[in-house]
Amino acid sequence: MRAYTLLLPLLMLVVGNTALAQDGSLRERLRERMQNRQADKQATETRSPTSALTAGTHTLSLQHAGAQRTYIVHIPRSLPATQAAPLLVALHGGGGNMRFQADDENYGLITKSEQAGFIAVFPNGYSRMPGGGLATWNAGNCCAQARDKGSDDVGFIRALLADVQQRASIDPQRIYATGMSNGGMMAHRLACEATDLFAAIASVAGTDNTRSCKPSRPIPVLIIHARNDDHVLYEGGAGDKAFKDKSQVTDFTSVPETARRWMQRNQCSASAPAEITLQVQGARCERHVAACANSAVVEVCTTETGGHSWPGAGKVRRGKEGASQALSANDRMWDFFHPVSGPQRLGGPPPAPSVLVLGRLLRLPGGGIDSTDLGAHLHRLALA
């Protein structure tokens, strides 16, 4: 009887949070929670505030607003030790956790970090669970306990970035945010409230559900969403079969309305036709560029299938529709981030010239292009 009394609050907590979880059955959740607690014991590191991070994956924590918050950092082995690196903050979905988002089988962001040479950071949302599971983000009108408790998640991510900048060399003009579902919604909130830190955002399967939004400057926004998403409906609203308790979420903003809001904030022309930047079977990307202030473009990539998932992912939860393979969210967002950020757009000196050769971007050192130098760089590229 005593054991039952001790377990009952935990079971009630788990059941309540599964109302918004997109990550599987209750049995799977309980098994994952036990695995996560064991992983926490093995992986959590204690570091001094100024200790440098070496190549590899690290689990760290900090105190914010009276609570211990945790995050995972991956430093790519491909990154030169002296080079200031771009940084991507990747936010898990509602009911998920940082480990699930950092798992390469689920999202492939560690592999992309190694390929592209950026530091990947996976924060954990607000959670009442000892291991940080079933976590959510306070994205404004969503979701669950993070919203209801008024969790200062913007402040946490600010503190996290300050912490990482003490431990690694970060290019402050190339800090980005992305997220899945509730994490994507949180990326929208960061674009509203932390444009002093973030150069651009990409939201996957999550729309803008902020309560207010007054960015200090225009910011490029990429929206990736499946037309048949059955959780965050493309045309707005929450899917009937996806959420057992809709009070834990909200009546989600539609994808078209999210794009319209960002076009208005970025002062883009609403009458000018969008540029088609991708048209393949199963996916289409449209970029709004006309009159956008400070070149802060808004792009919407729509997949026809995939449901509530991360396009290009190789693995989804049991019982879920497979992710669309018509495009890779990882590749698409990194291709989006590169030209819309950096010192030129943010008011610094212009970047070195670049040349697109057979689909690869070659960035030349220095400020000018000399035919002899160009030939040498093209030769090196051919050998790469």
GROMACS .gro file of C-alpha atoms in nm:
model
  384
    1MET     CA    1   0.000   0.000   0.000
    2ARG     CA    2   0.282   0.236   0.087
    3ALA     CA    3   0.453   0.163  -0.248
    4TYR     CA    4   0.126   0.233  -0.430
    5THR     CA    5   0.090   0.563  -0.246
    6LEU     CA    6   0.441   0.665  -0.352
    7LEU     CA    7   0.392   0.563  -0.715
    8LEU     CA    8   0.050   0.720  -0.765
    9PRO     CA    9   0.167   1.084  -0.794
   10LEU     CA   10   0.433   0.981  -1.043
   11LEU     CA   11   0.185   0.789  -1.259
   12MET     CA   12  -0.059   1.080  -1.251
   13LEU     CA   13   0.219   1.314  -1.361
   14VAL     CA   14   0.318   1.087  -1.649
   15VAL     CA   15  -0.040   1.039  -1.765
   16GLY     CA   16  -0.110   1.412  -1.750
   17ASN     CA   17   0.192   1.501  -1.959
   18THR     CA   18   0.120   1.239  -2.225
   19ALA     CA   19  -0.176   1.452  -2.329
   20LEU     CA   20   0.063   1.657  -2.541
   21ALA     CA   21   0.349   1.412  -2.597
   22GLN     CA   22   0.427   1.333  -2.959
   23ASP     CA   23   0.677   1.065  -2.868
   24GLY     CA   24   0.485   0.739  -2.814
   25SER     CA   25   0.290   0.524  -2.570
   26LEU     CA   26   0.291   0.540  -2.191
   27ARG     CA   27   0.489   0.217  -2.168
   28GLU     CA   28   0.752   0.357  -2.404
   29ARG     CA   29   0.762   0.675  -2.198
   30LEU     CA   30   0.822   0.492  -1.872
   31ARG     CA   31   1.096   0.279  -2.029
   32GLU     CA   32   1.258   0.588  -2.177
   33ARG     CA   33   1.242   0.765  -1.842
   34MET     CA   34   1.434   0.483  -1.672
   35GLN     CA   35   1.695   0.487  -1.948
   36ASN     CA   36   1.724   0.865  -1.925
   37ARG     CA   37   1.783   0.857  -1.549
   38GLN     CA   38   2.064   0.606  -1.598
   39ALA     CA   39   2.210   0.817  -1.881
   40ASP     CA   40   2.199   1.124  -1.658
   41LYS     CA   41   2.407   0.947  -1.392
   42GLN     CA   42   2.666   0.849  -1.651
   43ALA     CA   43   2.678   1.163  -1.866
   44THR     CA   44   2.628   1.472  -1.651
   45GLU     CA   45   2.953   1.662  -1.606
   46THR     CA   46   3.063   1.905  -1.339
   47ARG     CA   47   3.273   2.183  -1.486
   48SER     CA   48   3.408   2.511  -1.363
   49PRO     CA   49   3.247   2.818  -1.523
   50THR     CA   50   3.548   2.878  -1.745
   51SER     CA   51   3.648   2.523  -1.842
   52ALA     CA   52   3.682   2.480  -2.218
   53LEU     CA   53   3.482   2.221  -2.407
   54THR     CA   54   3.671   1.968  -2.614
   55ALA     CA   55   3.542   1.795  -2.927
   56GLY     CA   56   3.259   1.556  -2.850
   57THR     CA   57   2.925   1.559  -2.670
   58HIS     CA   58   2.884   1.704  -2.319
   59THR     CA   59   2.591   1.725  -2.078
   60LEU     CA   60   2.600   2.041  -1.866
   61SER     CA   61   2.380   2.226  -1.619
   62LEU     CA   62   2.336   2.574  -1.480
   63GLN     CA   63   2.119   2.750  -1.225
   64HIS     CA   64   1.850   2.978  -1.361
   65ALA     CA   65   1.550   3.132  -1.184
   66GLY     CA   66   1.609   2.913  -0.880
   67ALA     CA   67   1.616   2.585  -1.073
   68GLN     CA   68   1.881   2.362  -1.224
   69ARG     CA   69   1.850   2.354  -1.602
   70THR     CA   70   2.040   2.114  -1.824
   71TYR     CA   71   2.158   2.104  -2.182
   72ILE     CA   72   2.370   1.898  -2.420
   73VAL     CA   73   2.648   2.051  -2.630
   74HIS     CA   74   2.816   1.887  -2.927
   75ILE     CA   75   3.151   2.030  -3.040
   76PRO     CA   76   3.228   1.891  -3.387
   77ARG     CA   77   3.558   1.712  -3.431
   78SER     CA   78   3.581   1.873  -3.774
   79LEU     CA   79   3.603   2.221  -3.618
   80PRO     CA   80   3.949   2.384  -3.606
   81ALA     CA   81   4.036   2.469  -3.246
   82THR     CA   82   4.102   2.837  -3.319
   83GLN     CA   83   3.800   2.900  -3.539
   84ALA     CA   84   3.493   3.088  -3.411
   85ALA     CA   85   3.208   2.853  -3.491
   86PRO     CA   86   2.843   2.901  -3.581
   87LEU     CA   87   2.603   2.767  -3.317
   88LEU     CA   88   2.261   2.607  -3.351
   89VAL     CA   89   2.019   2.580  -3.058
   90ALA     CA   90   1.789   2.281  -3.127
   91LEU     CA   91   1.473   2.263  -2.915
   92HIS     CA   92   1.288   1.935  -2.858
   93GLY     CA   93   0.914   1.887  -2.899
   94GLY     CA   94   0.653   1.899  -2.625
   95GLY     CA   95   0.674   1.592  -2.403
   96GLY     CA   96   1.027   1.520  -2.526
   97ASN     CA   97   1.368   1.599  -2.385
   98MET     CA   98   1.716   1.708  -2.490
   99ARG     CA   99   1.841   1.350  -2.530
  100PHE     CA  100   1.570   1.265  -2.778
  101GLN     CA  101   1.649   1.575  -2.985
  102ALA     CA  102   2.024   1.503  -2.972
  103ASP     CA  103   1.979   1.139  -3.076
  104ASP     CA  104   2.116   1.117  -3.430
  105GLU     CA  105   1.874   0.838  -3.519
  106ASN     CA  106   1.587   1.076  -3.458
  107TYR     CA  107   1.708   1.405  -3.603
  108GLY     CA  108   2.058   1.366  -3.746
  109LEU     CA  109   2.176   1.699  -3.608
  110ILE     CA  110   2.502   1.564  -3.464
  111THR     CA  111   2.597   1.433  -3.809
  112LYS     CA  112   2.498   1.766  -3.966
  113SER     CA  113   2.707   1.946  -3.703
  114GLU     CA  114   3.012   1.746  -3.806
  115GLN     CA  115   2.947   1.800  -4.177
  116ALA     CA  116   2.880   2.174  -4.159
  117GLY     CA  117   3.111   2.263  -3.869
  118PHE     CA  118   2.864   2.420  -3.625
  119ILE     CA  119   2.827   2.371  -3.251
  120ALA     CA  120   2.493   2.207  -3.167
  121VAL     CA  121   2.320   2.282  -2.837
  122PHE     CA  122   2.020   2.085  -2.712
  123PRO     CA  123   1.852   2.247  -2.409
  124ASN     CA  124   1.601   2.063  -2.190
  125GLY     CA  125   1.264   2.227  -2.143
  126TYR     CA  126   1.070   2.274  -1.821
  127SER     CA  127   1.008   1.942  -1.649
  128ARG     CA  128   0.889   1.820  -1.309
  129MET     CA  129   1.046   1.479  -1.369
  130PRO     CA  130   1.374   1.394  -1.192
  131GLY     CA  131   1.541   1.303  -1.522
  132GLY     CA  132   1.402   1.597  -1.716
  133GLY     CA  133   1.161   1.391  -1.926
  134LEU     CA  134   0.819   1.496  -2.058
  135ALA     CA  135   0.950   1.851  -2.086
  136THR     CA  136   0.778   2.147  -2.251
  137TRP     CA  137   0.858   2.504  -2.355
  138ASN     CA  138   0.679   2.824  -2.264
  139ALA     CA  139   0.624   2.948  -2.619
  140GLY     CA  140   0.346   3.188  -2.521
  141ASN     CA  141   0.010   3.017  -2.562
  142CYS     CA  142   0.165   2.669  -2.550
  143CYS     CA  143   0.247   2.437  -2.383
  144ALA     CA  144   0.140   2.260  -2.060
  145GLN     CA  145   0.332   2.315  -1.736
  146ALA     CA  146   0.599   2.538  -1.891
  147ARG     CA  147   0.326   2.779  -2.002
  148ASP     CA  148   0.112   2.742  -1.690
  149LYS     CA  149   0.406   2.795  -1.452
  150GLY     CA  150   0.539   3.087  -1.655
  151SER     CA  151   0.876   2.919  -1.709
  152ASP     CA  152   1.140   3.176  -1.811
  153ASP     CA  153   1.269   2.974  -2.104
  154VAL     CA  154   1.391   3.277  -2.298
  155GLY     CA  155   1.600   3.372  -1.995
  156PHE     CA  156   1.729   3.016  -1.964
  157ILE     CA  157   1.844   3.009  -2.326
  158ARG     CA  158   2.012   3.348  -2.283
  159ALA     CA  159   2.197   3.211  -1.979
  160LEU     CA  160   2.285   2.893  -2.166
  161LEU     CA  161   2.439   3.088  -2.456
  162ALA     CA  162   2.641   3.300  -2.215
  163ASP     CA  163   2.765   2.979  -2.052
  164VAL     CA  164   2.863   2.817  -2.382
  165GLN     CA  165   3.041   3.135  -2.496
  166GLN     CA  166   3.267   3.105  -2.190
  167ARG     CA  167   3.360   2.751  -2.288
  168ALA     CA  168   3.394   2.765  -2.668
  169SER     CA  169   3.475   3.012  -2.943
  170ILE     CA  170   3.140   3.119  -3.093
  171ASP     CA  171   3.075   3.348  -3.392
  172PRO     CA  172   2.816   3.585  -3.236
  173GLN     CA  173   2.680   3.676  -3.579
  174ARG     CA  174   2.596   3.315  -3.664
  175ILE     CA  175   2.379   3.193  -3.376
  176TYR     CA  176   2.058   3.023  -3.487
  177ALA     CA  177   1.758   2.845  -3.335
  178THR     CA  178   1.547   2.559  -3.459
  179GLY     CA  179   1.294   2.330  -3.299
  180MET     CA  180   1.036   2.059  -3.346
  181SER     CA  181   0.668   2.124  -3.268
  182ASN     CA  182   0.657   2.300  -2.928
  183GLY     CA  183   1.030   2.355  -2.976
  184GLY     CA  184   0.959   2.521  -3.311
  185MET     CA  185   0.707   2.744  -3.137
  186MET     CA  186   0.978   2.835  -2.887
  187ALA     CA  187   1.207   2.926  -3.176
  188HIS     CA  188   0.941   3.176  -3.287
  189ARG     CA  189   0.939   3.325  -2.939
  190LEU     CA  190   1.318   3.359  -2.946
  191ALA     CA  191   1.286   3.542  -3.277
  192CYS     CA  192   1.042   3.780  -3.108
  193GLU     CA  193   1.239   3.840  -2.788
  194ALA     CA  194   1.606   3.759  -2.851
  195THR     CA  195   1.697   3.906  -3.188
  196ASP     CA  196   2.000   4.060  -3.019
  197LEU     CA  197   2.137   3.704  -3.001
  198PHE     CA  198   1.988   3.509  -3.292
  199ALA     CA  199   2.063   3.577  -3.658
  200ALA     CA  200   1.781   3.356  -3.795
  201ILE     CA  201   1.544   3.077  -3.696
  202ALA     CA  202   1.393   2.767  -3.855
  203SER     CA  203   1.076   2.612  -3.716
  204VAL     CA  204   0.972   2.256  -3.799
  205ALA     CA  205   0.609   2.151  -3.738
  206GLY     CA  206   0.556   2.447  -3.505
  207THR     CA  207   0.382   2.776  -3.574
  208ASP     CA  208   0.394   3.119  -3.409
  209ASN     CA  209   0.185   3.103  -3.093
  210THR     CA  210   0.344   3.394  -2.906
  211ARG     CA  211   0.124   3.626  -2.702
  212SER     CA  212   0.310   3.934  -2.820
  213CYS     CA  213   0.598   3.985  -3.058
  214LYS     CA  214   0.809   4.297  -3.095
  215PRO     CA  215   1.148   4.196  -3.234
  216SER     CA  216   1.420   4.460  -3.198
  217ARG     CA  217   1.509   4.412  -3.565
  218PRO     CA  218   1.387   4.209  -3.864
  219ILE     CA  219   1.500   3.845  -3.855
  220PRO     CA  220   1.499   3.580  -4.130
  221VAL     CA  221   1.250   3.298  -4.064
  222LEU     CA  222   1.222   2.954  -4.224
  223ILE     CA  223   0.901   2.756  -4.170
  224ILE     CA  224   0.897   2.381  -4.252
  225HIS     CA  225   0.564   2.203  -4.217
  226ALA     CA  226   0.379   1.902  -4.358
  227ARG     CA  227   0.045   1.973  -4.518
  228ASN     CA  228  -0.098   1.662  -4.352
  229ASP     CA  229   0.035   1.737  -4.002
  230ASP     CA  230  -0.227   1.590  -3.766
  231HIS     CA  231  -0.098   1.764  -3.451
  232VAL     CA  232  -0.031   2.127  -3.545
  233LEU     CA  233  -0.273   2.157  -3.834
  234TYR     CA  234  -0.144   2.336  -4.143
  235GLU     CA  235  -0.454   2.551  -4.169
  236GLY     CA  236  -0.469   2.611  -3.794
  237GLY     CA  237  -0.596   2.432  -3.486
  238ALA     CA  238  -0.497   2.128  -3.283
  239GLY     CA  239  -0.555   1.779  -3.419
  240ASP     CA  240  -0.851   1.603  -3.259
  241LYS     CA  241  -0.676   1.267  -3.224
  242ALA     CA  242  -0.336   1.403  -3.120
  243PHE     CA  243  -0.415   1.564  -2.786
  244LYS     CA  244  -0.621   1.400  -2.512
  245ASP     CA  245  -0.640   1.725  -2.317
  246LYS     CA  246  -0.643   2.029  -2.543
  247SER     CA  247  -0.614   2.261  -2.245
  248GLN     CA  248  -0.247   2.158  -2.240
  249VAL     CA  249  -0.195   2.313  -2.584
  250THR     CA  250  -0.381   2.586  -2.775
  251ASP     CA  251  -0.575   2.653  -3.093
  252PHE     CA  252  -0.258   2.662  -3.302
  253THR     CA  253  -0.193   2.943  -3.546
  254SER     CA  254  -0.193   2.829  -3.910
  255VAL     CA  255   0.116   2.813  -4.129
  256PRO     CA  256  -0.012   3.084  -4.369
  257GLU     CA  257  -0.092   3.318  -4.079
  258THR     CA  258   0.251   3.255  -3.923
  259ALA     CA  259   0.418   3.348  -4.252
  260ARG     CA  260   0.197   3.657  -4.288
  261ARG     CA  261   0.293   3.779  -3.940
  262TRP     CA  262   0.664   3.746  -4.009
  263MET     CA  263   0.631   3.915  -4.346
  264GLN     CA  264   0.459   4.205  -4.172
  265ARG     CA  265   0.722   4.223  -3.896
  266ASN     CA  266   1.002   4.210  -4.153
  267GLN     CA  267   0.826   4.467  -4.373
  268CYS     CA  268   0.816   4.231  -4.672
  269SER     CA  269   0.583   4.310  -4.960
  270ALA     CA  270   0.256   4.121  -4.927
  271SER     CA  271   0.163   4.179  -5.293
  272ALA     CA  272   0.485   4.064  -5.460
  273PRO     CA  273   0.488   3.699  -5.569
  274ALA     CA  274   0.708   3.460  -5.375
  275GLU     CA  275   1.018   3.306  -5.531
  276ILE     CA  276   1.006   2.929  -5.575
  277THR     CA  277   1.332   2.806  -5.424
  278LEU     CA  278   1.251   2.434  -5.431
  279GLN     CA  279   1.003   2.236  -5.638
  280VAL     CA  280   1.033   1.858  -5.619
  281GLN     CA  281   0.787   1.575  -5.594
  282GLY     CA  282   0.636   1.597  -5.247
  283ALA     CA  283   0.781   1.934  -5.143
  284ARG     CA  284   0.779   2.301  -5.238
  285CYS     CA  285   0.958   2.602  -5.087
  286GLU     CA  286   0.849   2.962  -5.140
  287ARG     CA  287   1.063   3.257  -5.032
  288HIS     CA  288   0.929   3.607  -4.974
  289VAL     CA  289   1.209   3.852  -5.045
  290ALA     CA  290   1.051   4.165  -5.195
  291ALA     CA  291   1.111   4.477  -4.982
  292CYS     CA  292   1.202   4.276  -4.671
  293ALA     CA  293   1.387   4.508  -4.433
  294ASN     CA  294   1.754   4.423  -4.379
  295SER     CA  295   1.717   4.126  -4.617
  296ALA     CA  296   1.515   3.941  -4.351
  297VAL     CA  297   1.342   3.697  -4.584
  298VAL     CA  298   1.058   3.462  -4.491
  299GLU     CA  299   1.053   3.115  -4.646
  300VAL     CA  300   0.787   2.844  -4.620
  301CYS     CA  301   0.871   2.484  -4.713
  302THR     CA  302   0.570   2.253  -4.737
  303THR     CA  303   0.589   1.876  -4.766
  304GLU     CA  304   0.282   1.690  -4.884
  305THR     CA  305   0.335   1.396  -4.647
  306GLY     CA  306   0.518   1.316  -4.326
  307GLY     CA  307   0.258   1.419  -4.071
  308HIS     CA  308   0.401   1.559  -3.749
  309SER     CA  309   0.767   1.479  -3.807
  310TRP     CA  310   1.109   1.612  -3.908
  311PRO     CA  311   1.157   1.590  -4.288
  312GLY     CA  312   1.454   1.375  -4.378
  313ALA     CA  313   1.457   1.186  -4.048
  314GLY     CA  314   1.521   0.816  -4.079
  315LYS     CA  315   1.335   0.714  -3.764
  316VAL     CA  316   1.001   0.809  -3.612
  317ARG     CA  317   0.806   0.679  -3.316
  318ARG     CA  318   0.624   0.351  -3.358
  319GLY     CA  319   0.281   0.401  -3.506
  320LYS     CA  320   0.369   0.738  -3.661
  321GLU     CA  321   0.373   0.819  -4.031
  322GLY     CA  322   0.724   0.810  -4.173
  323ALA     CA  323   0.897   1.144  -4.219
  324SER     CA  324   0.889   1.298  -4.565
  325GLN     CA  325   1.206   1.232  -4.762
  326ALA     CA  326   1.124   1.494  -5.024
  327LEU     CA  327   1.359   1.732  -4.847
  328SER     CA  328   1.598   1.730  -4.553
  329ALA     CA  329   1.507   1.979  -4.280
  330ASN     CA  330   1.871   1.980  -4.167
  331ASP     CA  331   2.012   2.057  -4.510
  332ARG     CA  332   1.740   2.306  -4.594
  333MET     CA  333   1.781   2.512  -4.278
  334TRP     CA  334   2.159   2.523  -4.302
  335ASP     CA  335   2.138   2.634  -4.666
  336PHE     CA  336   1.890   2.900  -4.550
  337PHE     CA  337   2.101   3.023  -4.258
  338HIS     CA  338   2.426   3.075  -4.447
  339PRO     CA  339   2.332   3.358  -4.687
  340VAL     CA  340   2.091   3.541  -4.455
  341SER     CA  341   2.329   3.594  -4.163
  342GLY     CA  342   2.680   3.710  -4.088
  343PRO     CA  343   2.847   4.050  -4.058
  344GLN     CA  344   2.714   4.201  -4.380
  345ARG     CA  345   2.348   4.160  -4.285
  346LEU     CA  346   2.403   4.246  -3.920
  347GLY     CA  347   2.589   4.568  -3.990
  348GLY     CA  348   2.953   4.454  -3.980
  349PRO     CA  349   3.215   4.442  -4.258
  350PRO     CA  350   3.116   4.252  -4.572
  351PRO     CA  351   3.213   3.885  -4.589
  352ALA     CA  352   3.477   3.755  -4.828
  353PRO     CA  353   3.345   3.695  -5.183
  354SER     CA  354   3.214   3.352  -5.262
  355VAL     CA  355   3.167   3.151  -5.579
  356LEU     CA  356   2.913   2.875  -5.634
  357VAL     CA  357   3.078   2.587  -5.814
  358LEU     CA  358   2.881   2.275  -5.902
  359GLY     CA  359   2.644   2.331  -5.611
  360ARG     CA  360   2.917   2.397  -5.350
  361LEU     CA  361   2.984   2.737  -5.198
  362LEU     CA  362   3.351   2.838  -5.209
  363ARG     CA  363   3.434   3.125  -4.977
  364LEU     CA  364   3.755   3.302  -5.074
  365PRO     CA  365   3.988   3.460  -4.817
  366GLY     CA  366   4.056   3.832  -4.826
  367GLY     CA  367   3.852   4.101  -4.986
  368GLY     CA  368   3.897   4.051  -5.358
  369ILE     CA  369   3.895   3.790  -5.630
  370ASP     CA  370   4.210   3.742  -5.835
  371SER     CA  371   4.200   3.508  -6.133
  372THR     CA  372   4.519   3.331  -6.021
  373ASP     CA  373   4.388   3.283  -5.664
  374LEU     CA  374   4.051   3.168  -5.796
  375GLY     CA  375   4.218   2.908  -6.016
  376ALA     CA  376   4.417   2.775  -5.723
  377HIS     CA  377   4.108   2.754  -5.501
  378LEU     CA  378   3.910   2.578  -5.773
  379HIS     CA  379   4.192   2.328  -5.813
  380ARG     CA  380   4.191   2.258  -5.438
  381LEU     CA  381   3.812   2.223  -5.446
  382ALA     CA  382   3.837   1.969  -5.727
  383LEU     CA  383   4.074   1.764  -5.515
  384ALA     CA  384   3.860   1.787  -5.200
   0.00000   0.00000   0.00000
